JSON list of N, CA and C in Angstrom, two decimals:
[
{"chain": "A", "resi": 8, "resn": "MET", "atom": "N", "xyz": [-13.98, 84.41, 201.74]},
{"chain": "A", "resi": 8, "resn": "MET", "atom": "CA", "xyz": [-12.87, 84.39, 203.12]},
{"chain": "A", "resi": 8, "resn": "MET", "atom": "C", "xyz": [-11.60, 84.62, 202.86]},
{"chain": "A", "resi": 9, "resn": "ARG", "atom": "N", "xyz": [-11.09, 85.66, 203.43]},
{"chain": "A", "resi": 9, "resn": "ARG", "atom": "CA", "xyz": [-9.58, 85.99, 203.30]},
{"chain": "A", "resi": 9, "resn": "ARG", "atom": "C", "xyz": [-8.69, 85.59, 204.20]},
{"chain": "A", "resi": 10, "resn": "ALA", "atom": "N", "xyz": [-7.55, 85.09, 203.68]},
{"chain": "A", "resi": 10, "resn": "ALA", "atom": "CA", "xyz": [-6.56, 84.78, 204.49]},
{"chain": "A", "resi": 10, "resn": "ALA", "atom": "C", "xyz": [-4.83, 85.72, 203.93]},
{"chain": "A", "resi": 11, "resn": "VAL", "atom": "N", "xyz": [-4.35, 85.85, 205.27]},
{"chain": "A", "resi": 11, "resn": "VAL", "atom": "CA", "xyz": [-3.03, 86.57, 204.89]},
{"chain": "A", "resi": 11, "resn": "VAL", "atom": "C", "xyz": [-2.14, 86.05, 205.51]},
{"chain": "A", "resi": 12, "resn": "ILE", "atom": "N", "xyz": [-1.11, 85.42, 204.76]},
{"chain": "A", "resi": 12, "resn": "ILE", "atom": "CA", "xyz": [0.28, 84.98, 205.00]},
{"chain": "A", "resi": 12, "resn": "ILE", "atom": "C", "xyz": [1.19, 86.03, 205.61]},
{"chain": "A", "resi": 13, "resn": "LEU", "atom": "N", "xyz": [2.07, 85.91, 206.48]},
{"chain": "A", "resi": 13, "resn": "LEU", "atom": "CA", "xyz": [3.06, 87.37, 206.44]},
{"chain": "A", "resi": 13, "resn": "LEU", "atom": "C", "xyz": [4.16, 86.63, 206.16]},
{"chain": "A", "resi": 14, "resn": "ALA", "atom": "N", "xyz": [4.98, 86.73, 205.30]},
{"chain": "A", "resi": 14, "resn": "ALA", "atom": "CA", "xyz": [6.41, 86.03, 204.45]},
{"chain": "A", "resi": 14, "resn": "ALA", "atom": "C", "xyz": [7.49, 87.41, 204.55]},
{"chain": "A", "resi": 15, "resn": "SER", "atom": "N", "xyz": [7.23, 88.59, 204.91]},
{"chain": "A", "resi": 15, "resn": "SER", "atom": "CA", "xyz": [8.06, 89.56, 204.73]},
{"chain": "A", "resi": 15, "resn": "SER", "atom": "C", "xyz": [9.41, 89.63, 206.10]},
{"chain": "A", "resi": 16, "resn": "GLY", "atom": "N", "xyz": [9.50, 88.67, 206.79]},
{"chain": "A", "resi": 16, "resn": "GLY", "atom": "CA", "xyz": [10.20, 88.88, 208.11]},
{"chain": "A", "resi": 16, "resn": "GLY", "atom": "C", "xyz": [11.37, 88.28, 207.62]},
{"chain": "A", "resi": 17, "resn": "ARG", "atom": "N", "xyz": [12.78, 88.91, 208.36]},
{"chain": "A", "resi": 17, "resn": "ARG", "atom": "CA", "xyz": [14.10, 88.26, 207.75]},
{"chain": "A", "resi": 17, "resn": "ARG", "atom": "C", "xyz": [14.39, 87.36, 208.60]},
{"chain": "A", "resi": 18, "resn": "SER", "atom": "N", "xyz": [13.42, 86.76, 209.61]},
{"chain": "A", "resi": 18, "resn": "SER", "atom": "CA", "xyz": [13.90, 85.46, 210.31]},
{"chain": "A", "resi": 18, "resn": "SER", "atom": "C", "xyz": [15.22, 85.65, 211.10]},
{"chain": "A", "resi": 19, "resn": "GLN", "atom": "N", "xyz": [15.33, 86.61, 211.58]},
{"chain": "A", "resi": 19, "resn": "GLN", "atom": "CA", "xyz": [16.97, 87.16, 212.65]},
{"chain": "A", "resi": 19, "resn": "GLN", "atom": "C", "xyz": [16.86, 86.01, 213.60]},
{"chain": "A", "resi": 20, "resn": "ARG", "atom": "N", "xyz": [15.94, 85.43, 214.20]},
{"chain": "A", "resi": 20, "resn": "ARG", "atom": "CA", "xyz": [15.96, 84.93, 215.16]},
{"chain": "A", "resi": 20, "resn": "ARG", "atom": "C", "xyz": [16.27, 83.52, 215.09]},
{"chain": "A", "resi": 21, "resn": "LEU", "atom": "N", "xyz": [16.09, 83.21, 214.05]},
{"chain": "A", "resi": 21, "resn": "LEU", "atom": "CA", "xyz": [16.02, 81.57, 213.18]},
{"chain": "A", "resi": 21, "resn": "LEU", "atom": "C", "xyz": [17.59, 81.39, 212.44]},
{"chain": "A", "resi": 22, "resn": "GLU", "atom": "N", "xyz": [18.53, 81.82, 212.86]},
{"chain": "A", "resi": 22, "resn": "GLU", "atom": "CA", "xyz": [19.77, 81.98, 212.32]},
{"chain": "A", "resi": 22, "resn": "GLU", "atom": "C", "xyz": [20.29, 80.29, 212.15]},
{"chain": "A", "resi": 23, "resn": "PRO", "atom": "N", "xyz": [20.56, 79.63, 211.18]},
{"chain": "A", "resi": 23, "resn": "PRO", "atom": "CA", "xyz": [21.30, 80.12, 210.00]},
{"chain": "A", "resi": 23, "resn": "PRO", "atom": "C", "xyz": [20.51, 80.36, 208.78]},
{"chain": "A", "resi": 24, "resn": "PHE", "atom": "N", "xyz": [19.27, 80.12, 209.05]},
{"chain": "A", "resi": 24, "resn": "PHE", "atom": "CA", "xyz": [17.96, 80.14, 208.12]},
{"chain": "A", "resi": 24, "resn": "PHE", "atom": "C", "xyz": [17.96, 81.72, 207.82]},
{"chain": "A", "resi": 25, "resn": "ARG", "atom": "N", "xyz": [17.64, 81.80, 206.53]},
{"chain": "A", "resi": 25, "resn": "ARG", "atom": "CA", "xyz": [17.37, 83.30, 205.74]},
{"chain": "A", "resi": 25, "resn": "ARG", "atom": "C", "xyz": [16.32, 83.96, 206.15]},
{"chain": "A", "resi": 26, "resn": "ASP", "atom": "N", "xyz": [15.07, 82.83, 205.64]},
{"chain": "A", "resi": 26, "resn": "ASP", "atom": "CA", "xyz": [13.65, 83.14, 205.22]},
{"chain": "A", "resi": 26, "resn": "ASP", "atom": "C", "xyz": [12.46, 81.79, 206.04]},
{"chain": "A", "resi": 27, "resn": "LYS", "atom": "N", "xyz": [12.38, 81.91, 206.76]},
{"chain": "A", "resi": 27, "resn": "LYS", "atom": "CA", "xyz": [11.89, 80.71, 207.65]},
{"chain": "A", "resi": 27, "resn": "LYS", "atom": "C", "xyz": [10.63, 80.08, 206.48]},
{"chain": "A", "resi": 28, "resn": "VAL", "atom": "N", "xyz": [9.81, 80.88, 206.11]},
{"chain": "A", "resi": 28, "resn": "VAL", "atom": "CA", "xyz": [8.82, 80.72, 205.17]},
{"chain": "A", "resi": 28, "resn": "VAL", "atom": "C", "xyz": [9.04, 79.70, 204.04]},
{"chain": "A", "resi": 29, "resn": "LEU", "atom": "N", "xyz": [10.53, 79.62, 203.75]},
{"chain": "A", "resi": 29, "resn": "LEU", "atom": "CA", "xyz": [11.00, 78.89, 202.58]},
{"chain": "A", "resi": 29, "resn": "LEU", "atom": "C", "xyz": [11.95, 77.88, 203.35]},
{"chain": "A", "resi": 30, "resn": "VAL", "atom": "N", "xyz": [11.73, 77.43, 204.45]},
{"chain": "A", "resi": 30, "resn": "VAL", "atom": "CA", "xyz": [12.48, 76.19, 205.22]},
{"chain": "A", "resi": 30, "resn": "VAL", "atom": "C", "xyz": [12.00, 75.09, 204.42]},
{"chain": "A", "resi": 31, "resn": "GLU", "atom": "N", "xyz": [12.72, 74.02, 203.84]},
{"chain": "A", "resi": 31, "resn": "GLU", "atom": "CA", "xyz": [11.75, 73.16, 203.55]},
{"chain": "A", "resi": 31, "resn": "GLU", "atom": "C", "xyz": [11.73, 71.78, 204.36]},
{"chain": "A", "resi": 32, "resn": "PHE", "atom": "N", "xyz": [10.39, 71.49, 204.54]},
{"chain": "A", "resi": 32, "resn": "PHE", "atom": "CA", "xyz": [10.12, 70.22, 205.31]},
{"chain": "A", "resi": 32, "resn": "PHE", "atom": "C", "xyz": [9.79, 69.07, 204.25]},
{"chain": "A", "resi": 33, "resn": "LEU", "atom": "N", "xyz": [10.67, 67.83, 204.45]},
{"chain": "A", "resi": 33, "resn": "LEU", "atom": "CA", "xyz": [9.94, 66.94, 203.45]},
{"chain": "A", "resi": 33, "resn": "LEU", "atom": "C", "xyz": [9.35, 67.59, 202.00]},
{"chain": "A", "resi": 34, "resn": "GLY", "atom": "N", "xyz": [10.44, 68.01, 201.77]},
{"chain": "A", "resi": 34, "resn": "GLY", "atom": "CA", "xyz": [10.35, 68.48, 199.95]},
{"chain": "A", "resi": 34, "resn": "GLY", "atom": "C", "xyz": [9.75, 69.81, 199.82]},
{"chain": "A", "resi": 35, "resn": "GLU", "atom": "N", "xyz": [8.66, 70.44, 200.44]},
{"chain": "A", "resi": 35, "resn": "GLU", "atom": "CA", "xyz": [7.75, 71.34, 200.80]},
{"chain": "A", "resi": 35, "resn": "GLU", "atom": "C", "xyz": [8.53, 72.37, 201.59]},
{"chain": "A", "resi": 36, "resn": "THR", "atom": "N", "xyz": [8.07, 73.56, 201.30]},
{"chain": "A", "resi": 36, "resn": "THR", "atom": "CA", "xyz": [8.72, 74.95, 202.15]},
{"chain": "A", "resi": 36, "resn": "THR", "atom": "C", "xyz": [7.39, 75.14, 202.77]},
{"chain": "A", "resi": 37, "resn": "LEU", "atom": "N", "xyz": [7.81, 75.90, 204.08]},
{"chain": "A", "resi": 37, "resn": "LEU", "atom": "CA", "xyz": [6.61, 76.18, 205.09]},
{"chain": "A", "resi": 37, "resn": "LEU", "atom": "C", "xyz": [5.38, 76.81, 204.58]},
{"chain": "A", "resi": 38, "resn": "LEU", "atom": "N", "xyz": [5.88, 78.17, 203.63]},
{"chain": "A", "resi": 38, "resn": "LEU", "atom": "CA", "xyz": [4.98, 78.61, 202.56]},
{"chain": "A", "resi": 38, "resn": "LEU", "atom": "C", "xyz": [3.82, 77.62, 201.71]},
{"chain": "A", "resi": 39, "resn": "SER", "atom": "N", "xyz": [4.44, 76.70, 201.18]},
{"chain": "A", "resi": 39, "resn": "SER", "atom": "CA", "xyz": [3.70, 75.59, 200.44]},
{"chain": "A", "resi": 39, "resn": "SER", "atom": "C", "xyz": [2.30, 74.93, 201.32]},
{"chain": "A", "resi": 40, "resn": "TYR", "atom": "N", "xyz": [3.04, 74.58, 202.45]},
{"chain": "A", "resi": 40, "resn": "TYR", "atom": "CA", "xyz": [2.17, 73.90, 203.38]},
{"chain": "A", "resi": 40, "resn": "TYR", "atom": "C", "xyz": [0.98, 74.82, 204.09]},
{"chain": "A", "resi": 41, "resn": "GLN", "atom": "N", "xyz": [1.50, 76.37, 204.32]},
{"chain": "A", "resi": 41, "resn": "GLN", "atom": "CA", "xyz": [0.49, 76.73, 204.43]},
{"chain": "A", "resi": 41, "resn": "GLN", "atom": "C", "xyz": [-0.13, 77.18, 203.74]},
{"chain": "A", "resi": 42, "resn": "ILE", "atom": "N", "xyz": [-0.20, 77.28, 202.40]},
{"chain": "A", "resi": 42, "resn": "ILE", "atom": "CA", "xyz": [-1.00, 77.67, 201.30]},
{"chain": "A", "resi": 42, "resn": "ILE", "atom": "C", "xyz": [-1.82, 76.52, 201.14]},
{"chain": "A", "resi": 43, "resn": "ASN", "atom": "N", "xyz": [-1.42, 75.19, 201.29]},
{"chain": "A", "resi": 43, "resn": "ASN", "atom": "CA", "xyz": [-2.34, 74.25, 200.97]},
{"chain": "A", "resi": 43, "resn": "ASN", "atom": "C", "xyz": [-3.41, 73.75, 201.79]},
{"chain": "A", "resi": 44, "resn": "GLN", "atom": "N", "xyz": [-2.89, 74.17, 203.23]},
{"chain": "A", "resi": 44, "resn": "GLN", "atom": "CA", "xyz": [-3.68, 73.99, 204.58]},
{"chain": "A", "resi": 44, "resn": "GLN", "atom": "C", "xyz": [-5.15, 74.99, 204.55]},
{"chain": "A", "resi": 45, "resn": "LEU", "atom": "N", "xyz": [-4.73, 76.05, 203.97]},
{"chain": "A", "resi": 45, "resn": "LEU", "atom": "CA", "xyz": [-5.94, 77.47, 203.42]},
{"chain": "A", "resi": 45, "resn": "LEU", "atom": "C", "xyz": [-6.57, 76.99, 202.56]},
{"chain": "A", "resi": 46, "resn": "LYS", "atom": "N", "xyz": [-5.88, 76.38, 201.58]},
{"chain": "A", "resi": 46, "resn": "LYS", "atom": "CA", "xyz": [-6.66, 76.15, 200.62]},
{"chain": "A", "resi": 46, "resn": "LYS", "atom": "C", "xyz": [-7.70, 74.73, 200.89]},
{"chain": "A", "resi": 47, "resn": "ASN", "atom": "N", "xyz": [-7.33, 73.47, 201.52]},
{"chain": "A", "resi": 47, "resn": "ASN", "atom": "CA", "xyz": [-8.06, 72.56, 201.98]},
{"chain": "A", "resi": 47, "resn": "ASN", "atom": "C", "xyz": [-8.88, 73.18, 203.01]},
{"chain": "A", "resi": 48, "resn": "ALA", "atom": "N", "xyz": [-8.81, 74.29, 203.40]},
{"chain": "A", "resi": 48, "resn": "ALA", "atom": "CA", "xyz": [-9.92, 74.59, 204.27]},
{"chain": "A", "resi": 48, "resn": "ALA", "atom": "C", "xyz": [-11.15, 75.76, 204.20]},
{"chain": "A", "resi": 49, "resn": "GLY", "atom": "N", "xyz": [-10.86, 75.19, 202.70]},
{"chain": "A", "resi": 49, "resn": "GLY", "atom": "CA", "xyz": [-11.96, 76.44, 201.58]},
{"chain": "A", "resi": 49, "resn": "GLY", "atom": "C", "xyz": [-11.80, 77.79, 201.55]},
{"chain": "A", "resi": 50, "resn": "ILE", "atom": "N", "xyz": [-10.31, 78.28, 202.15]},
{"chain": "A", "resi": 50, "resn": "ILE", "atom": "CA", "xyz": [-10.08, 79.35, 202.16]},
{"chain": "A", "resi": 50, "resn": "ILE", "atom": "C", "xyz": [-9.57, 79.64, 200.54]},
{"chain": "A", "resi": 51, "resn": "THR", "atom": "N", "xyz": [-10.21, 80.82, 199.84]},
{"chain": "A", "resi": 51, "resn": "THR", "atom": "CA", "xyz": [-9.79, 80.63, 198.16]},
{"chain": "A", "resi": 51, "resn": "THR", "atom": "C", "xyz": [-9.38, 82.13, 197.81]},
{"chain": "A", "resi": 52, "resn": "ASP", "atom": "N", "xyz": [-9.34, 83.03, 198.79]},
{"chain": "A", "resi": 52, "resn": "ASP", "atom": "CA", "xyz": [-8.64, 84.78, 198.61]},
{"chain": "A", "resi": 52, "resn": "ASP", "atom": "C", "xyz": [-7.87, 84.53, 199.41]},
{"chain": "A", "resi": 53, "resn": "LEU", "atom": "N", "xyz": [-6.21, 84.46, 198.71]},
{"chain": "A", "resi": 53, "resn": "LEU", "atom": "CA", "xyz": [-5.06, 84.78, 199.75]},
{"chain": "A", "resi": 53, "resn": "LEU", "atom": "C", "xyz": [-4.38, 85.79, 199.26]},
{"chain": "A", "resi": 54, "resn": "VAL", "atom": "N", "xyz": [-3.79, 86.10, 200.31]},
{"chain": "A", "resi": 54, "resn": "VAL", "atom": "CA", "xyz": [-2.64, 87.46, 200.42]},
{"chain": "A", "resi": 54, "resn": "VAL", "atom": "C", "xyz": [-1.65, 87.09, 200.72]},
{"chain": "A", "resi": 55, "resn": "VAL", "atom": "N", "xyz": [-0.05, 87.12, 200.14]},
{"chain": "A", "resi": 55, "resn": "VAL", "atom": "CA", "xyz": [1.08, 86.99, 200.71]},
{"chain": "A", "resi": 55, "resn": "VAL", "atom": "C", "xyz": [1.71, 88.33, 200.85]},
{"chain": "A", "resi": 56, "resn": "ILE", "atom": "N", "xyz": [2.26, 88.31, 202.09]},
{"chain": "A", "resi": 56, "resn": "ILE", "atom": "CA", "xyz": [2.99, 89.85, 202.29]},
{"chain": "A", "resi": 56, "resn": "ILE", "atom": "C", "xyz": [4.56, 89.52, 202.44]},
{"chain": "A", "resi": 57, "resn": "TYR", "atom": "N", "xyz": [5.32, 90.19, 201.16]},
{"chain": "A", "resi": 57, "resn": "TYR", "atom": "CA", "xyz": [6.79, 89.49, 200.99]},
{"chain": "A", "resi": 57, "resn": "TYR", "atom": "C", "xyz": [7.64, 90.76, 201.41]},
{"chain": "A", "resi": 58, "resn": "GLY", "atom": "N", "xyz": [8.81, 91.06, 201.43]},
{"chain": "A", "resi": 58, "resn": "GLY", "atom": "CA", "xyz": [9.54, 91.91, 201.39]},
{"chain": "A", "resi": 58, "resn": "GLY", "atom": "C", "xyz": [10.48, 91.71, 200.40]},
{"chain": "A", "resi": 59, "resn": "ALA", "atom": "N", "xyz": [11.56, 92.88, 199.96]},
{"chain": "A", "resi": 59, "resn": "ALA", "atom": "CA", "xyz": [12.01, 93.17, 198.76]},
{"chain": "A", "resi": 59, "resn": "ALA", "atom": "C", "xyz": [13.12, 92.00, 198.78]},
{"chain": "A", "resi": 60, "resn": "HIS", "atom": "N", "xyz": [13.76, 91.73, 200.03]},
{"chain": "A", "resi": 60, "resn": "HIS", "atom": "CA", "xyz": [14.46, 90.47, 200.17]},
{"chain": "A", "resi": 60, "resn": "HIS", "atom": "C", "xyz": [14.20, 89.26, 199.69]},
{"chain": "A", "resi": 61, "resn": "ASN", "atom": "N", "xyz": [13.13, 89.03, 199.89]},
{"chain": "A", "resi": 61, "resn": "ASN", "atom": "CA", "xyz": [12.41, 87.12, 199.29]},
{"chain": "A", "resi": 61, "resn": "ASN", "atom": "C", "xyz": [11.45, 87.50, 198.38]},
{"chain": "A", "resi": 62, "resn": "GLU", "atom": "N", "xyz": [11.59, 88.40, 197.26]},
{"chain": "A", "resi": 62, "resn": "GLU", "atom": "CA", "xyz": [10.06, 88.56, 196.28]},
{"chain": "A", "resi": 62, "resn": "GLU", "atom": "C", "xyz": [10.47, 87.47, 195.64]},
{"chain": "A", "resi": 63, "resn": "MET", "atom": "N", "xyz": [11.76, 87.38, 194.87]},
{"chain": "A", "resi": 63, "resn": "MET", "atom": "CA", "xyz": [11.59, 86.28, 193.99]},
{"chain": "A", "resi": 63, "resn": "MET", "atom": "C", "xyz": [11.46, 84.99, 194.37]},
{"chain": "A", "resi": 64, "resn": "ALA", "atom": "N", "xyz": [12.05, 84.63, 195.58]},
{"chain": "A", "resi": 64, "resn": "ALA", "atom": "CA", "xyz": [11.62, 82.95, 195.83]},
{"chain": "A", "resi": 64, "resn": "ALA", "atom": "C", "xyz": [9.99, 83.42, 196.47]},
{"chain": "A", "resi": 65, "resn": "ILE", "atom": "N", "xyz": [9.37, 84.41, 196.82]},
{"chain": "A", "resi": 65, "resn": "ILE", "atom": "CA", "xyz": [8.29, 84.13, 196.92]},
{"chain": "A", "resi": 65, "resn": "ILE", "atom": "C", "xyz": [7.60, 83.88, 195.91]},
{"chain": "A", "resi": 66, "resn": "ARG", "atom": "N", "xyz": [7.67, 84.69, 195.15]},
{"chain": "A", "resi": 66, "resn": "ARG", "atom": "CA", "xyz": [6.75, 84.52, 193.52]},
{"chain": "A", "resi": 66, "resn": "ARG", "atom": "C", "xyz": [7.08, 83.16, 192.91]},
{"chain": "A", "resi": 67, "resn": "GLU", "atom": "N", "xyz": [8.38, 82.44, 193.17]},
{"chain": "A", "resi": 67, "resn": "GLU", "atom": "CA", "xyz": [8.32, 81.36, 192.85]},
{"chain": "A", "resi": 67, "resn": "GLU", "atom": "C", "xyz": [7.19, 80.16, 193.27]},
{"chain": "A", "resi": 68, "resn": "GLN", "atom": "N", "xyz": [7.68, 80.44, 194.60]},
{"chain": "A", "resi": 68, "resn": "GLN", "atom": "CA", "xyz": [6.61, 79.70, 195.11]},
{"chain": "A", "resi": 68, "resn": "GLN", "atom": "C", "xyz": [4.81, 79.66, 194.92]},
{"chain": "A", "resi": 69, "resn": "VAL", "atom": "N", "xyz": [4.77, 80.90, 195.03]},
{"chain": "A", "resi": 69, "resn": "VAL", "atom": "CA", "xyz": [3.25, 81.33, 194.36]},
{"chain": "A", "resi": 69, "resn": "VAL", "atom": "C", "xyz": [2.96, 80.49, 193.28]},
{"chain": "A", "resi": 70, "resn": "ALA", "atom": "N", "xyz": [3.73, 80.72, 192.42]},
{"chain": "A", "resi": 70, "resn": "ALA", "atom": "CA", "xyz": [3.55, 80.18, 190.96]},
{"chain": "A", "resi": 70, "resn": "ALA", "atom": "C", "xyz": [3.27, 78.95, 190.94]},
{"chain": "A", "resi": 71, "resn": "LYS", "atom": "N", "xyz": [3.41, 78.18, 191.76]},
{"chain": "A", "resi": 71, "resn": "LYS", "atom": "CA", "xyz": [3.07, 76.47, 191.91]},
{"chain": "A", "resi": 71, "resn": "LYS", "atom": "C", "xyz": [1.65, 76.46, 191.74]},
{"chain": "A", "resi": 72, "resn": "PHE", "atom": "N", "xyz": [0.99, 77.28, 192.47]},
{"chain": "A", "resi": 72, "resn": "PHE", "atom": "CA", "xyz": [-0.33, 77.08, 192.77]},
{"chain": "A", "resi": 72, "resn": "PHE", "atom": "C", "xyz": [-1.32, 77.71, 191.45]},
{"chain": "A", "resi": 73, "resn": "ALA", "atom": "N", "xyz": [-2.25, 76.83, 191.35]},
{"chain": "A", "resi": 73, "resn": "ALA", "atom": "CA", "xyz": [-3.17, 77.05, 190.15]},
{"chain": "A", "resi": 73, "resn": "ALA", "atom": "C", "xyz": [-4.29, 78.61, 190.29]},
{"chain": "A", "resi": 74, "resn": "GLN", "atom": "N", "xyz": [-4.40, 78.55, 191.82]},
{"chain": "A", "resi": 74, "resn": "GLN", "atom": "CA", "xyz": [-5.06, 79.62, 192.11]},
{"chain": "A", "resi": 74, "resn": "GLN", "atom": "C", "xyz": [-4.72, 81.17, 192.21]},
{"chain": "A", "resi": 75, "resn": "THR", "atom": "N", "xyz": [-5.25, 82.09, 192.44]},
{"chain": "A", "resi": 75, "resn": "THR", "atom": "CA", "xyz": [-4.70, 83.53, 192.11]},
{"chain": "A", "resi": 75, "resn": "THR", "atom": "C", "xyz": [-4.31, 83.82, 193.62]},
{"chain": "A", "resi": 76, "resn": "ILE", "atom": "N", "xyz": [-3.20, 84.32, 193.70]},
{"chain": "A", "resi": 76, "resn": "ILE", "atom": "CA", "xyz": [-2.92, 84.75, 195.25]},
{"chain": "A", "resi": 76, "resn": "ILE", "atom": "C", "xyz": [-1.86, 86.03, 194.98]},
{"chain": "A", "resi": 77, "resn": "GLU", "atom": "N", "xyz": [-2.76, 87.08, 195.53]},
{"chain": "A", "resi": 77, "resn": "GLU", "atom": "CA", "xyz": [-2.11, 88.29, 195.80]},
{"chain": "A", "resi": 77, "resn": "GLU", "atom": "C", "xyz": [-0.90, 88.48, 196.46]},
{"chain": "A", "resi": 78, "resn": "LEU", "atom": "N", "xyz": [-0.35, 89.40, 196.11]},
{"chain": "A", "resi": 78, "resn": "LEU", "atom": "CA", "xyz": [1.41, 89.43, 196.49]},
{"chain": "A", "resi": 78, "resn": "LEU", "atom": "C", "xyz": [1.34, 91.09, 197.30]},
{"chain": "A", "resi": 79, "resn": "VAL", "atom": "N", "xyz": [1.66, 91.31, 198.11]},
{"chain": "A", "resi": 79, "resn": "VAL", "atom": "CA", "xyz": [1.78, 92.63, 198.83]},
{"chain": "A", "resi": 79, "resn": "VAL", "atom": "C", "xyz": [3.10, 92.77, 199.32]},
{"chain": "A", "resi": 80, "resn": "GLU", "atom": "N", "xyz": [3.90, 93.71, 198.68]},
{"chain": "A", "resi": 80, "resn": "GLU", "atom": "CA", "xyz": [5.42, 94.23, 199.22]},
{"chain": "A", "resi": 80, "resn": "GLU", "atom": "C", "xyz": [5.02, 95.01, 200.77]},
{"chain": "A", "resi": 81, "resn": "GLN", "atom": "N", "xyz": [5.65, 94.63, 201.70]},
{"chain": "A", "resi": 81, "resn": "GLN", "atom": "CA", "xyz": [5.95, 95.61, 202.60]},
{"chain": "A", "resi": 81, "resn": "GLN", "atom": "C", "xyz": [7.29, 96.37, 202.72]},
{"chain": "A", "resi": 82, "resn": "GLU", "atom": "N", "xyz": [7.17, 97.37, 202.68]},
{"chain": "A", "resi": 82, "resn": "GLU", "atom": "CA", "xyz": [8.50, 98.17, 202.12]},
{"chain": "A", "resi": 82, "resn": "GLU", "atom": "C", "xyz": [9.37, 98.49, 203.45]},
{"chain": "A", "resi": 83, "resn": "GLU", "atom": "N", "xyz": [8.83, 98.79, 204.69]},
{"chain": "A", "resi": 83, "resn": "GLU", "atom": "CA", "xyz": [9.50, 99.16, 205.69]},
{"chain": "A", "resi": 83, "resn": "GLU", "atom": "C", "xyz": [9.30, 97.90, 206.74]},
{"chain": "A", "resi": 84, "resn": "LEU", "atom": "N", "xyz": [10.56, 97.07, 206.78]},
{"chain": "A", "resi": 84, "resn": "LEU", "atom": "CA", "xyz": [10.42, 96.31, 207.45]},
{"chain": "A", "resi": 84, "resn": "LEU", "atom": "C", "xyz": [10.67, 96.11, 208.65]},
{"chain": "A", "resi": 85, "resn": "GLU", "atom": "N", "xyz": [11.48, 97.67, 208.98]},
{"chain": "A", "resi": 85, "resn": "GLU", "atom": "CA", "xyz": [11.90, 97.68, 210.16]},
{"chain": "A", "resi": 85, "resn": "GLU", "atom": "C", "xyz": [10.66, 98.24, 211.39]},
{"chain": "A", "resi": 86, "resn": "LEU", "atom": "N", "xyz": [9.35, 98.22, 210.75]},
{"chain": "A", "resi": 86, "resn": "LEU", "atom": "CA", "xyz": [8.51, 98.66, 211.69]},
{"chain": "A", "resi": 86, "resn": "LEU", "atom": "C", "xyz": [7.78, 97.58, 211.88]},
{"chain": "A", "resi": 87, "resn": "GLY", "atom": "N", "xyz": [8.27, 96.22, 211.75]},
{"chain": "A", "resi": 87, "resn": "GLY", "atom": "CA", "xyz": [7.61, 95.32, 211.97]},
{"chain": "A", "resi": 87, "resn": "GLY", "atom": "C", "xyz": [6.29, 94.53, 211.35]}
]
């Protein structure tokens, strides 16, 4: 089964945080928690949608996991 994590938003309503999926809770980012929960649920096919503004941070987070996670850039963030 495939799961898609939407991580491309600019988090404009969550100021002062710049990217809500990268906010840390107890030493882990929200993105890490999401990936771990999906992995524990048996999801093996993961896709993370990112924006150009957070590409490097998303890549760093995803690199921590042994499983292959597909990364896809959302180019036109204004479209939602």
